[in-house]
Amino acid sequence: MGSSAPLDFYFDFSSPYGYLASHRIDEIAARHGRTVNWRPFLLGVVFRETGQTPLKGQKMRGPYHEHDFERSARRLNIPFNPPPNFPFPAQAASRGFYWLADADPGRAVAFAKAVYRASFGEGQNVTDIDRLVDIAQSVGADPAAFRAGLADPAIKEWLKTETDDAIARGVFGSPFVFVDDEPFWGHDRLEQVEEWLKCGGW
Amino acid sequence: MGSSAPLDFYFDFSSPYGYLASHRIDEIAARHGRTVNWRPFLLGVVFRETGQTPLKGQKMRGPYHEHDFERSARRLNIPFNPPPNFPFPAQAASRGFYWLADADPGRAVAFAKAVYRASFGEGQNVTDIDRLVDIAQSVGADPAAFRAGLADPAIKEWLKTETDDAIARGVFGSPFVFVDDEPFWGHDRLEQVEEWLKCGGW
């Protein structure tokens, strides 16, 4: 018998490939008796470490990936309507996630899925605090408490620690999945994540 | 009925993922009634265009990919023993390829496979001209004529033109495959190349 530890799913809320993976990762894990530990982090902080820049705007790579975002979504019948402000800073959404996770990890995951759906599914601006409060309320959170939580220094610190931990584990992109200690970078490696879960590695 | 045009397979001889793809691309195409147009180019020239650098040596991305080269090879039972001088300049191997292709494209492909096998399969140094001449001879070329061909200005120009064409088509990495005009970057997209060939796109 292999491990039954949760998968670690690292993602940035501003990542289109993270959005695509958010539709699939729970089901992939569940098919193999696993759960998923959702871990938003700040890719911009990682980029300062690695010297990378966002795909959008990169010469040659940028246009390819704009095409591939759409193509990858189409292949899976996932709606894809990125917001005009993509790529956007995802601090507020990420802090909201951890504030929710502190009380109810399941609600935090529902929030993450709803944030992704609003942004990359419907083109909404999820840097807007009022929008985030609405989304939090839609998954059952108290809106005033959630709004206050976004400014909680302990929550800011939690996100910082998660991002530092991600860097320490070698996470340099989004999404990034660990099956036990095996790292997989990219939405297009989810098939290999599933294969690894199935056969226990190769 | 869809297209029966050859696939364009762009690769750099110093690319581990290009090496892995070289074991698979002909068979994938053949399963769908296609042939492959092998097109070595110089990734270093492309990197000057995009500002990228080789994976090896990159912070965080470098160690991940060193691990992934091995893991990807193991998954497919492909021998993987990169040469100590990786990443290496692949001008000579690329020129040798086009010199051979001028007379016999099939022999050029046999040479490409043998060069990749010698370098990433057996750890040999394929920047060494004598080694390349031996490999060319092993696939039936005249060694003296091949050696002279490596210095032929028309062949140098051919490689330059191929690299410029690759850039003009948006090729920013190795391997890079076009199915008709549909671009796929990376060894880990070969499954999607096959899916695209099978269903005619999505």
mmCIF file of C-alpha atoms in Angstrom:
data_model
loop_
_atom_site.group_PDB
_atom_site.id
_atom_site.type_symbol
_atom_site.label_atom_id
_atom_site.label_comp_id
_atom_site.label_asym_id
_atom_site.label_seq_id
_atom_site.Cartn_x
_atom_site.Cartn_y
_atom_site.Cartn_z
ATOM 1 C CA MET A 1 0.000 0.000 0.000
ATOM 2 C CA GLY A 2 1.266 3.439 -0.912
ATOM 3 C CA SER A 3 0.886 6.770 0.816
ATOM 4 C CA SER A 4 -2.485 8.350 1.469
ATOM 5 C CA ALA A 5 -1.094 11.819 2.232
ATOM 6 C CA PRO A 6 -2.898 14.810 0.713
ATOM 7 C CA LEU A 7 -1.508 16.274 -2.484
ATOM 8 C CA ASP A 8 -0.100 19.782 -2.198
ATOM 9 C CA PHE A 9 -1.620 22.017 -4.863
ATOM 10 C CA TYR A 10 0.266 25.312 -5.146
ATOM 11 C CA PHE A 11 -1.335 27.983 -7.292
ATOM 12 C CA ASP A 12 -1.495 31.726 -7.839
ATOM 13 C CA PHE A 13 -4.953 33.239 -8.313
ATOM 14 C CA SER A 14 -3.651 35.157 -11.335
ATOM 15 C CA SER A 15 -2.529 31.983 -13.128
ATOM 16 C CA PRO A 16 -4.671 30.751 -16.055
ATOM 17 C CA TYR A 17 -3.133 27.293 -15.858
ATOM 18 C CA GLY A 18 -3.850 27.291 -12.121
ATOM 19 C CA TYR A 19 -7.467 28.093 -12.993
ATOM 20 C CA LEU A 20 -7.640 25.126 -15.367
ATOM 21 C CA ALA A 21 -6.066 22.841 -12.769
ATOM 22 C CA SER A 22 -8.555 24.040 -10.132
ATOM 23 C CA HIS A 23 -11.293 22.278 -12.115
ATOM 24 C CA ARG A 24 -9.503 18.943 -12.060
ATOM 25 C CA ILE A 25 -7.186 18.433 -9.105
ATOM 26 C CA ASP A 26 -9.771 17.347 -6.502
ATOM 27 C CA GLU A 27 -11.272 14.745 -8.837
ATOM 28 C CA ILE A 28 -7.863 13.388 -9.837
ATOM 29 C CA ALA A 29 -6.867 13.006 -6.195
ATOM 30 C CA ALA A 30 -10.223 11.492 -5.199
ATOM 31 C CA ARG A 31 -9.962 8.808 -7.883
ATOM 32 C CA HIS A 32 -6.893 7.550 -6.023
ATOM 33 C CA GLY A 33 -8.128 7.943 -2.466
ATOM 34 C CA ARG A 34 -6.343 11.226 -1.850
ATOM 35 C CA THR A 35 -7.374 14.687 -0.785
ATOM 36 C CA VAL A 36 -5.833 17.985 -1.800
ATOM 37 C CA ASN A 37 -4.189 20.656 0.287
ATOM 38 C CA TRP A 38 -4.925 23.896 -1.617
ATOM 39 C CA ARG A 39 -2.056 26.361 -1.149
ATOM 40 C CA PRO A 40 -2.272 29.748 -2.880
ATOM 41 C CA PHE A 41 1.029 31.595 -3.009
ATOM 42 C CA LEU A 42 2.367 34.746 -4.655
ATOM 43 C CA LEU A 43 4.066 33.934 -7.943
ATOM 44 C CA GLY A 44 5.386 37.509 -8.197
ATOM 45 C CA VAL A 45 7.523 36.897 -5.104
ATOM 46 C CA VAL A 46 8.854 33.679 -6.644
ATOM 47 C CA PHE A 47 9.630 35.528 -9.880
ATOM 48 C CA ARG A 48 11.767 38.005 -7.940
ATOM 49 C CA GLU A 49 13.712 34.951 -6.761
ATOM 50 C CA THR A 50 14.095 33.306 -10.178
ATOM 51 C CA GLY A 51 14.256 36.343 -12.453
ATOM 52 C CA GLN A 52 11.244 35.134 -14.456
ATOM 53 C CA THR A 53 8.443 37.424 -15.614
ATOM 54 C CA PRO A 54 4.730 36.781 -16.302
ATOM 55 C CA LEU A 55 4.055 34.919 -19.567
ATOM 56 C CA LYS A 56 1.830 37.668 -20.864
ATOM 57 C CA GLY A 57 4.061 40.258 -22.473
ATOM 58 C CA GLN A 58 6.988 37.901 -23.045
ATOM 59 C CA LYS A 59 8.319 37.909 -26.574
ATOM 60 C CA MET A 60 7.217 34.798 -28.498
ATOM 61 C CA ARG A 61 6.337 32.855 -25.327
ATOM 62 C CA GLY A 62 3.551 35.329 -24.523
ATOM 63 C CA PRO A 63 1.545 34.901 -27.761
ATOM 64 C CA TYR A 64 2.034 31.120 -27.696
ATOM 65 C CA HIS A 65 0.629 30.853 -24.207
ATOM 66 C CA GLU A 66 -2.273 33.228 -24.912
ATOM 67 C CA HIS A 67 -3.185 30.780 -27.673
ATOM 68 C CA ASP A 68 -2.543 27.782 -25.448
ATOM 69 C CA PHE A 69 -4.662 29.082 -22.540
ATOM 70 C CA GLU A 70 -7.665 29.138 -24.880
ATOM 71 C CA ARG A 71 -6.799 25.857 -26.551
ATOM 72 C CA SER A 72 -6.274 24.079 -23.206
ATOM 73 C CA ALA A 73 -9.599 25.383 -21.880
ATOM 74 C CA ARG A 74 -11.433 24.408 -25.079
ATOM 75 C CA ARG A 75 -9.995 20.900 -24.918
ATOM 76 C CA LEU A 76 -11.551 20.442 -21.469
ATOM 77 C CA ASN A 77 -14.761 22.419 -22.068
ATOM 78 C CA ILE A 78 -13.824 24.890 -19.363
ATOM 79 C CA PRO A 79 -15.092 28.467 -19.873
ATOM 80 C CA PHE A 80 -12.192 30.866 -20.390
ATOM 81 C CA ASN A 81 -12.703 34.630 -20.268
ATOM 82 C CA PRO A 82 -9.673 36.197 -18.618
ATOM 83 C CA PRO A 83 -10.198 39.574 -16.956
ATOM 84 C CA PRO A 84 -8.863 42.674 -18.738
ATOM 85 C CA ASN A 85 -6.447 43.308 -15.857
ATOM 86 C CA PHE A 86 -4.720 39.889 -16.177
ATOM 87 C CA PRO A 87 -2.049 39.385 -14.862
ATOM 88 C CA PHE A 88 -3.229 40.950 -11.632
ATOM 89 C CA PRO A 89 -1.922 41.058 -8.029
ATOM 90 C CA ALA A 90 -3.609 38.303 -6.050
ATOM 91 C CA GLN A 91 -2.701 39.251 -2.485
ATOM 92 C CA ALA A 92 -6.262 40.007 -1.386
ATOM 93 C CA ALA A 93 -7.764 36.805 -2.810
ATOM 94 C CA SER A 94 -4.935 34.764 -1.270
ATOM 95 C CA ARG A 95 -5.343 36.369 2.143
ATOM 96 C CA GLY A 96 -9.078 35.819 1.956
ATOM 97 C CA PHE A 97 -8.408 32.159 1.259
ATOM 98 C CA TYR A 98 -6.203 31.703 4.341
ATOM 99 C CA TRP A 99 -8.563 33.666 6.561
ATOM 100 C CA LEU A 100 -11.330 31.260 5.550
ATOM 101 C CA ALA A 101 -9.045 28.236 5.802
ATOM 102 C CA ASP A 102 -8.289 29.035 9.425
ATOM 103 C CA ALA A 103 -11.914 28.296 10.362
ATOM 104 C CA ASP A 104 -13.012 25.950 7.574
ATOM 105 C CA PRO A 105 -10.639 24.589 4.911
ATOM 106 C CA GLY A 106 -13.549 23.283 2.830
ATOM 107 C CA ARG A 107 -15.074 26.740 2.658
ATOM 108 C CA ALA A 108 -11.695 28.176 1.646
ATOM 109 C CA VAL A 109 -11.542 25.733 -1.281
ATOM 110 C CA ALA A 110 -15.085 26.665 -2.320
ATOM 111 C CA PHE A 111 -13.967 30.302 -2.202
ATOM 112 C CA ALA A 112 -10.877 29.573 -4.309
ATOM 113 C CA LYS A 113 -12.975 27.848 -6.966
ATOM 114 C CA ALA A 114 -15.469 30.725 -6.958
ATOM 115 C CA VAL A 115 -12.701 33.341 -7.243
ATOM 116 C CA TYR A 116 -11.164 31.486 -10.197
ATOM 117 C CA ARG A 117 -14.592 31.095 -11.822
ATOM 118 C CA ALA A 118 -15.294 34.822 -11.408
ATOM 119 C CA SER A 119 -11.920 35.895 -12.784
ATOM 120 C CA PHE A 120 -10.895 33.490 -15.550
ATOM 121 C CA GLY A 121 -14.363 32.094 -16.176
ATOM 122 C CA GLU A 122 -16.259 35.391 -16.243
ATOM 123 C CA GLY A 123 -13.622 38.090 -16.661
ATOM 124 C CA GLN A 124 -14.365 39.792 -13.344
ATOM 125 C CA ASN A 125 -11.842 41.863 -11.443
ATOM 126 C CA VAL A 126 -10.973 39.931 -8.293
ATOM 127 C CA THR A 127 -8.536 42.544 -7.060
ATOM 128 C CA ASP A 128 -11.699 44.434 -6.107
ATOM 129 C CA ILE A 129 -12.295 43.939 -2.390
ATOM 130 C CA ASP A 130 -16.092 44.326 -2.650
ATOM 131 C CA ARG A 131 -16.149 41.584 -5.280
ATOM 132 C CA LEU A 132 -14.123 39.291 -2.997
ATOM 133 C CA VAL A 133 -16.452 39.996 -0.083
ATOM 134 C CA ASP A 134 -19.434 39.054 -2.269
ATOM 135 C CA ILE A 135 -17.727 35.827 -3.285
ATOM 136 C CA ALA A 136 -16.883 35.002 0.338
ATOM 137 C CA GLN A 137 -20.482 35.633 1.299
ATOM 138 C CA SER A 138 -21.671 33.363 -1.530
ATOM 139 C CA VAL A 139 -19.760 30.472 0.073
ATOM 140 C CA GLY A 140 -21.221 31.198 3.517
ATOM 141 C CA ALA A 141 -18.721 33.563 5.149
ATOM 142 C CA ASP A 142 -19.701 36.560 7.225
ATOM 143 C CA PRO A 143 -18.948 39.543 4.978
ATOM 144 C CA ALA A 144 -17.850 42.017 7.663
ATOM 145 C CA ALA A 145 -15.608 39.507 9.402
ATOM 146 C CA PHE A 146 -14.130 38.439 6.054
ATOM 147 C CA ARG A 147 -13.425 42.066 5.100
ATOM 148 C CA ALA A 148 -11.665 42.652 8.413
ATOM 149 C CA GLY A 149 -9.755 39.380 8.004
ATOM 150 C CA LEU A 150 -8.143 40.616 4.791
ATOM 151 C CA ALA A 151 -6.233 43.186 6.827
ATOM 152 C CA ASP A 152 -5.310 40.841 9.690
ATOM 153 C CA PRO A 153 -1.514 40.895 10.182
ATOM 154 C CA ALA A 154 -1.518 37.194 11.102
ATOM 155 C CA ILE A 155 -3.165 36.372 7.765
ATOM 156 C CA LYS A 156 -0.661 38.488 5.853
ATOM 157 C CA GLU A 157 2.082 36.609 7.664
ATOM 158 C CA TRP A 158 0.464 33.245 6.844
ATOM 159 C CA LEU A 159 0.520 34.055 3.115
ATOM 160 C CA LYS A 160 4.120 35.202 3.382
ATOM 161 C CA THR A 161 5.095 31.978 5.140
ATOM 162 C CA GLU A 162 3.264 29.850 2.540
ATOM 163 C CA THR A 163 5.088 31.666 -0.251
ATOM 164 C CA ASP A 164 8.445 31.240 1.488
ATOM 165 C CA ASP A 165 7.693 27.545 2.058
ATOM 166 C CA ALA A 166 6.768 27.154 -1.605
ATOM 167 C CA ILE A 167 10.094 28.689 -2.646
ATOM 168 C CA ALA A 168 11.945 26.464 -0.193
ATOM 169 C CA ARG A 169 10.327 23.408 -1.812
ATOM 170 C CA GLY A 170 11.325 24.574 -5.294
ATOM 171 C CA VAL A 171 7.960 25.874 -6.503
ATOM 172 C CA PHE A 172 8.758 28.231 -9.397
ATOM 173 C CA GLY A 173 5.475 28.269 -11.329
ATOM 174 C CA SER A 174 1.721 27.793 -11.089
ATOM 175 C CA PRO A 175 0.198 25.299 -10.783
ATOM 176 C CA PHE A 176 2.723 23.134 -8.986
ATOM 177 C CA VAL A 177 1.669 19.818 -7.461
ATOM 178 C CA PHE A 178 3.449 17.510 -5.040
ATOM 179 C CA VAL A 179 2.452 13.868 -4.850
ATOM 180 C CA ASP A 180 4.190 12.948 -1.605
ATOM 181 C CA ASP A 181 7.542 14.594 -2.373
ATOM 182 C CA GLU A 182 7.372 14.265 -6.153
ATOM 183 C CA PRO A 183 7.084 17.663 -7.883
ATOM 184 C CA PHE A 184 5.041 18.308 -11.022
ATOM 185 C CA TRP A 185 4.994 21.738 -12.635
ATOM 186 C CA GLY A 186 2.212 22.827 -14.909
ATOM 187 C CA HIS A 187 -1.392 22.114 -15.770
ATOM 188 C CA ASP A 188 -0.187 19.925 -18.629
ATOM 189 C CA ARG A 189 1.419 17.536 -16.160
ATOM 190 C CA LEU A 190 -1.849 16.596 -14.448
ATOM 191 C CA GLU A 191 -2.019 13.445 -16.572
ATOM 192 C CA GLN A 192 1.355 12.462 -15.148
ATOM 193 C CA VAL A 193 0.188 13.352 -11.642
ATOM 194 C CA GLU A 194 -2.643 10.888 -12.156
ATOM 195 C CA GLU A 195 -0.326 8.258 -13.613
ATOM 196 C CA TRP A 196 2.018 8.660 -10.625
ATOM 197 C CA LEU A 197 -0.902 8.283 -8.209
ATOM 198 C CA LYS A 198 -2.052 5.195 -10.059
ATOM 199 C CA CYS A 199 1.231 3.321 -10.267
ATOM 200 C CA GLY A 200 3.120 4.779 -7.302
ATOM 201 C CA GLY A 201 5.877 6.303 -9.442
ATOM 202 C CA TRP A 202 8.339 5.078 -12.040
ATOM 203 C CA MET B 1 -10.444 14.034 -44.805
ATOM 204 C CA GLY B 2 -7.892 16.208 -43.062
ATOM 205 C CA SER B 3 -4.453 17.333 -44.086
ATOM 206 C CA SER B 4 -1.664 14.913 -44.884
ATOM 207 C CA ALA B 5 1.125 17.507 -44.699
ATOM 208 C CA PRO B 6 4.316 16.529 -42.883
ATOM 209 C CA LEU B 7 4.713 17.645 -39.287
ATOM 210 C CA ASP B 8 7.468 20.179 -38.652
ATOM 211 C CA PHE B 9 9.703 18.977 -35.829
ATOM 212 C CA TYR B 10 12.000 21.772 -34.613
ATOM 213 C CA PHE B 11 14.748 20.757 -32.222
ATOM 214 C CA ASP B 12 18.172 21.746 -30.941
ATOM 215 C CA PHE B 13 20.756 18.978 -30.660
ATOM 216 C CA SER B 14 21.631 20.194 -27.156
ATOM 217 C CA SER B 15 18.040 19.796 -25.914
ATOM 218 C CA PRO B 16 17.281 16.826 -23.624
ATOM 219 C CA TYR B 17 13.554 17.122 -24.305
ATOM 220 C CA GLY B 18 14.351 17.221 -28.034
ATOM 221 C CA TYR B 19 16.286 13.985 -27.529
ATOM 222 C CA LEU B 20 13.306 12.343 -25.862
ATOM 223 C CA ALA B 21 10.976 13.545 -28.623
ATOM 224 C CA SER B 22 13.362 12.209 -31.287
ATOM 225 C CA HIS B 23 12.490 8.698 -30.108
ATOM 226 C CA ARG B 24 8.764 9.228 -30.601
ATOM 227 C CA ILE B 25 7.859 11.790 -33.236
ATOM 228 C CA ASP B 26 8.176 9.599 -36.339
ATOM 229 C CA GLU B 27 6.008 6.859 -34.824
ATOM 230 C CA ILE B 28 3.363 9.322 -33.660
ATOM 231 C CA ALA B 29 3.148 10.859 -37.124
ATOM 232 C CA ALA B 30 3.137 7.477 -38.874
ATOM 233 C CA ARG B 31 0.189 6.257 -36.781
ATOM 234 C CA HIS B 32 -1.820 9.045 -38.414
ATOM 235 C CA GLY B 33 -0.515 8.781 -41.962
ATOM 236 C CA ARG B 34 1.939 11.649 -41.623
ATOM 237 C CA THR B 35 5.658 12.065 -42.079
ATOM 238 C CA VAL B 36 7.980 14.398 -40.195
ATOM 239 C CA ASN B 37 10.119 17.226 -41.446
ATOM 240 C CA TRP B 38 13.099 17.259 -39.037
ATOM 241 C CA ARG B 39 14.390 20.801 -38.609
ATOM 242 C CA PRO B 40 17.330 21.392 -36.259
ATOM 243 C CA PHE B 41 17.806 25.023 -35.289
ATOM 244 C CA LEU B 42 19.972 26.972 -32.855
ATOM 245 C CA LEU B 43 18.142 27.577 -29.608
ATOM 246 C CA GLY B 44 20.907 29.934 -28.449
ATOM 247 C CA VAL B 45 19.993 32.338 -31.257
ATOM 248 C CA VAL B 46 16.331 32.167 -30.238
ATOM 249 C CA PHE B 47 17.285 32.826 -26.608
ATOM 250 C CA ARG B 48 19.063 36.031 -27.684
ATOM 251 C CA GLU B 49 15.701 37.031 -29.177
ATOM 252 C CA THR B 50 13.567 36.135 -26.147
ATOM 253 C CA GLY B 51 15.980 36.833 -23.301
ATOM 254 C CA GLN B 52 15.692 33.244 -22.038
ATOM 255 C CA THR B 53 18.662 31.195 -20.839
ATOM 256 C CA PRO B 54 19.338 27.436 -20.817
ATOM 257 C CA LEU B 55 17.406 25.511 -18.143
ATOM 258 C CA LYS B 56 20.592 24.129 -16.640
ATOM 259 C CA GLY B 57 21.907 26.696 -14.231
ATOM 260 C CA GLN B 58 18.579 28.490 -13.749
ATOM 261 C CA LYS B 59 17.590 29.000 -10.133
ATOM 262 C CA MET B 60 14.843 26.544 -9.071
ATOM 263 C CA ARG B 61 13.850 25.732 -12.660
ATOM 264 C CA GLY B 62 17.260 24.175 -13.323
ATOM 265 C CA PRO B 63 17.154 21.532 -10.555
ATOM 266 C CA TYR B 64 13.501 20.720 -11.331
ATOM 267 C CA HIS B 65 14.264 20.061 -14.958
ATOM 268 C CA GLU B 66 17.414 18.048 -14.193
ATOM 269 C CA HIS B 67 15.109 15.819 -12.148
ATOM 270 C CA ASP B 68 12.435 15.851 -14.832
ATOM 271 C CA PHE B 69 14.827 14.944 -17.672
ATOM 272 C CA GLU B 70 15.633 11.724 -15.834
ATOM 273 C CA ARG B 71 12.074 11.075 -14.768
ATOM 274 C CA SER B 72 10.711 11.634 -18.283
ATOM 275 C CA ALA B 73 13.327 9.299 -19.774
ATOM 276 C CA ARG B 74 12.649 6.632 -17.143
ATOM 277 C CA ARG B 75 8.911 6.808 -17.821
ATOM 278 C CA LEU B 76 9.556 5.928 -21.464
ATOM 279 C CA ASN B 77 12.456 3.532 -20.926
ATOM 280 C CA ILE B 78 14.783 5.772 -22.917
ATOM 281 C CA PRO B 79 18.464 5.685 -21.878
ATOM 282 C CA PHE B 80 19.537 9.052 -20.466
ATOM 283 C CA ASN B 81 23.194 9.867 -19.906
ATOM 284 C CA PRO B 82 23.768 13.520 -20.733
ATOM 285 C CA PRO B 83 27.297 14.513 -21.746
ATOM 286 C CA PRO B 84 29.412 16.409 -19.198
ATOM 287 C CA ASN B 85 29.504 19.432 -21.521
ATOM 288 C CA PHE B 86 25.690 19.808 -21.651
ATOM 289 C CA PRO B 87 24.426 22.358 -22.653
ATOM 290 C CA PHE B 88 26.754 22.471 -25.637
ATOM 291 C CA PRO B 89 26.884 24.450 -28.915
ATOM 292 C CA ALA B 90 25.245 22.376 -31.632
ATOM 293 C CA GLN B 91 26.277 24.278 -34.757
ATOM 294 C CA ALA B 92 28.452 21.480 -36.171
ATOM 295 C CA ALA B 93 25.853 18.738 -35.674
ATOM 296 C CA SER B 94 23.150 20.961 -37.181
ATOM 297 C CA ARG B 95 25.253 21.846 -40.204
ATOM 298 C CA GLY B 96 26.098 18.172 -40.694
ATOM 299 C CA PHE B 97 22.389 17.417 -40.648
ATOM 300 C CA TYR B 98 21.587 19.922 -43.400
ATOM 301 C CA TRP B 99 24.577 18.868 -45.491
ATOM 302 C CA LEU B 100 23.235 15.309 -45.394
ATOM 303 C CA ALA B 101 19.642 16.439 -45.941
ATOM 304 C CA ASP B 102 20.607 18.151 -49.169
ATOM 305 C CA ALA B 103 21.396 14.771 -50.743
ATOM 306 C CA ASP B 104 19.247 12.390 -48.690
ATOM 307 C CA PRO B 105 16.744 13.565 -46.036
ATOM 308 C CA GLY B 106 16.334 10.025 -44.708
ATOM 309 C CA ARG B 107 20.054 9.757 -44.055
ATOM 310 C CA ALA B 108 19.970 13.135 -42.297
ATOM 311 C CA VAL B 109 17.269 11.852 -39.928
ATOM 312 C CA ALA B 110 19.279 8.690 -39.245
ATOM 313 C CA PHE B 111 22.239 10.965 -38.453
ATOM 314 C CA ALA B 112 20.120 13.120 -36.127
ATOM 315 C CA LYS B 113 18.935 10.081 -34.207
ATOM 316 C CA ALA B 114 22.504 8.748 -33.987
ATOM 317 C CA VAL B 115 23.852 12.110 -32.778
ATOM 318 C CA TYR B 116 21.182 12.312 -30.074
ATOM 319 C CA ARG B 117 21.834 8.703 -29.066
ATOM 320 C CA ALA B 118 25.583 9.380 -28.806
ATOM 321 C CA SER B 119 25.118 12.572 -26.781
ATOM 322 C CA PHE B 120 22.156 12.125 -24.442
ATOM 323 C CA GLY B 121 22.058 8.330 -24.629
ATOM 324 C CA GLU B 122 25.784 7.674 -24.152
ATOM 325 C CA GLY B 123 27.218 10.917 -22.833
ATOM 326 C CA GLN B 124 29.534 11.490 -25.794
ATOM 327 C CA ASN B 125 30.788 14.911 -26.841
ATOM 328 C CA VAL B 126 29.131 15.711 -30.179
ATOM 329 C CA THR B 127 30.802 19.073 -30.485
ATOM 330 C CA ASP B 128 33.850 16.994 -31.470
ATOM 331 C CA ILE B 129 34.130 17.038 -35.267
ATOM 332 C CA ASP B 130 35.848 13.632 -35.465
ATOM 333 C CA ARG B 131 32.975 12.109 -33.489
ATOM 334 C CA LEU B 132 30.436 13.670 -35.880
ATOM 335 C CA VAL B 133 32.344 12.382 -38.888
ATOM 336 C CA ASP B 134 32.277 8.873 -37.386
ATOM 337 C CA ILE B 135 28.536 9.142 -36.821
ATOM 338 C CA ALA B 136 27.971 10.394 -40.382
ATOM 339 C CA GLN B 137 30.016 7.487 -41.695
ATOM 340 C CA SER B 138 27.967 5.065 -39.587
ATOM 341 C CA VAL B 139 24.836 6.171 -41.456
ATOM 342 C CA GLY B 140 26.499 5.796 -44.848
ATOM 343 C CA ALA B 141 27.999 9.214 -45.602
ATOM 344 C CA ASP B 142 31.410 9.732 -47.149
ATOM 345 C CA PRO B 143 33.554 10.955 -44.242
ATOM 346 C CA ALA B 144 35.814 13.358 -46.181
ATOM 347 C CA ALA B 145 32.925 14.935 -48.064
ATOM 348 C CA PHE B 146 30.932 15.256 -44.827
ATOM 349 C CA ARG B 147 33.860 16.920 -43.058
ATOM 350 C CA ALA B 148 34.221 19.415 -45.902
ATOM 351 C CA GLY B 149 30.470 19.998 -45.901
ATOM 352 C CA LEU B 150 30.541 21.218 -42.288
ATOM 353 C CA ALA B 151 32.508 24.254 -43.489
ATOM 354 C CA ASP B 152 30.408 24.905 -46.616
ATOM 355 C CA PRO B 153 29.132 28.516 -46.521
ATOM 356 C CA ALA B 154 25.859 27.462 -48.184
ATOM 357 C CA ILE B 155 25.229 24.992 -45.356
ATOM 358 C CA LYS B 156 26.013 27.597 -42.709
ATOM 359 C CA GLU B 157 23.530 29.869 -44.454
ATOM 360 C CA TRP B 158 20.916 27.088 -44.567
ATOM 361 C CA LEU B 159 21.102 26.647 -40.797
ATOM 362 C CA LYS B 160 20.879 30.398 -40.296
ATOM 363 C CA THR B 161 17.799 30.562 -42.531
ATOM 364 C CA GLU B 162 16.157 27.632 -40.710
ATOM 365 C CA THR B 163 16.765 29.345 -37.371
ATOM 366 C CA ASP B 164 15.381 32.641 -38.681
ATOM 367 C CA ASP B 165 12.327 30.830 -40.081
ATOM 368 C CA ALA B 166 11.796 29.091 -36.756
ATOM 369 C CA ILE B 167 11.841 32.447 -34.952
ATOM 370 C CA ALA B 168 9.448 33.922 -37.512
ATOM 371 C CA ARG B 169 7.025 31.057 -36.796
ATOM 372 C CA GLY B 170 7.235 31.656 -33.068
ATOM 373 C CA VAL B 171 9.495 28.750 -32.096
ATOM 374 C CA PHE B 172 10.970 29.674 -28.695
ATOM 375 C CA GLY B 173 11.939 26.277 -27.288
ATOM 376 C CA SER B 174 12.919 22.721 -28.143
ATOM 377 C CA PRO B 175 11.217 20.545 -29.176
ATOM 378 C CA PHE B 176 8.544 22.502 -30.993
ATOM 379 C CA VAL B 177 6.097 20.725 -33.304
ATOM 380 C CA PHE B 178 3.679 22.098 -35.867
ATOM 381 C CA VAL B 179 0.712 19.999 -36.942
ATOM 382 C CA ASP B 180 -0.308 21.947 -40.017
ATOM 383 C CA ASP B 181 -0.139 25.430 -38.453
ATOM 384 C CA GLU B 182 -0.934 24.386 -34.910
ATOM 385 C CA PRO B 183 2.062 24.901 -32.563
ATOM 386 C CA PHE B 184 2.979 22.598 -29.685
ATOM 387 C CA TRP B 185 5.906 23.382 -27.425
ATOM 388 C CA GLY B 186 7.631 20.713 -25.395
ATOM 389 C CA HIS B 187 8.162 16.989 -25.199
ATOM 390 C CA ASP B 188 5.311 16.773 -22.718
ATOM 391 C CA ARG B 189 2.865 17.957 -25.372
ATOM 392 C CA LEU B 190 3.441 14.981 -27.673
ATOM 393 C CA GLU B 191 0.316 13.329 -26.285
ATOM 394 C CA GLN B 192 -1.640 16.398 -27.410
ATOM 395 C CA VAL B 193 0.101 16.336 -30.788
ATOM 396 C CA GLU B 194 -1.190 12.801 -31.177
ATOM 397 C CA GLU B 195 -4.670 13.748 -29.984
ATOM 398 C CA TRP B 196 -4.739 16.653 -32.467
ATOM 399 C CA LEU B 197 -3.674 14.339 -35.305
ATOM 400 C CA LYS B 198 -6.347 11.868 -34.299
ATOM 401 C CA CYS B 199 -9.326 14.214 -34.024
ATOM 402 C CA GLY B 200 -8.249 17.047 -36.319
ATOM 403 C CA GLY B 201 -8.149 19.635 -33.560
ATOM 404 C CA TRP B 202 -10.545 20.959 -30.960
#
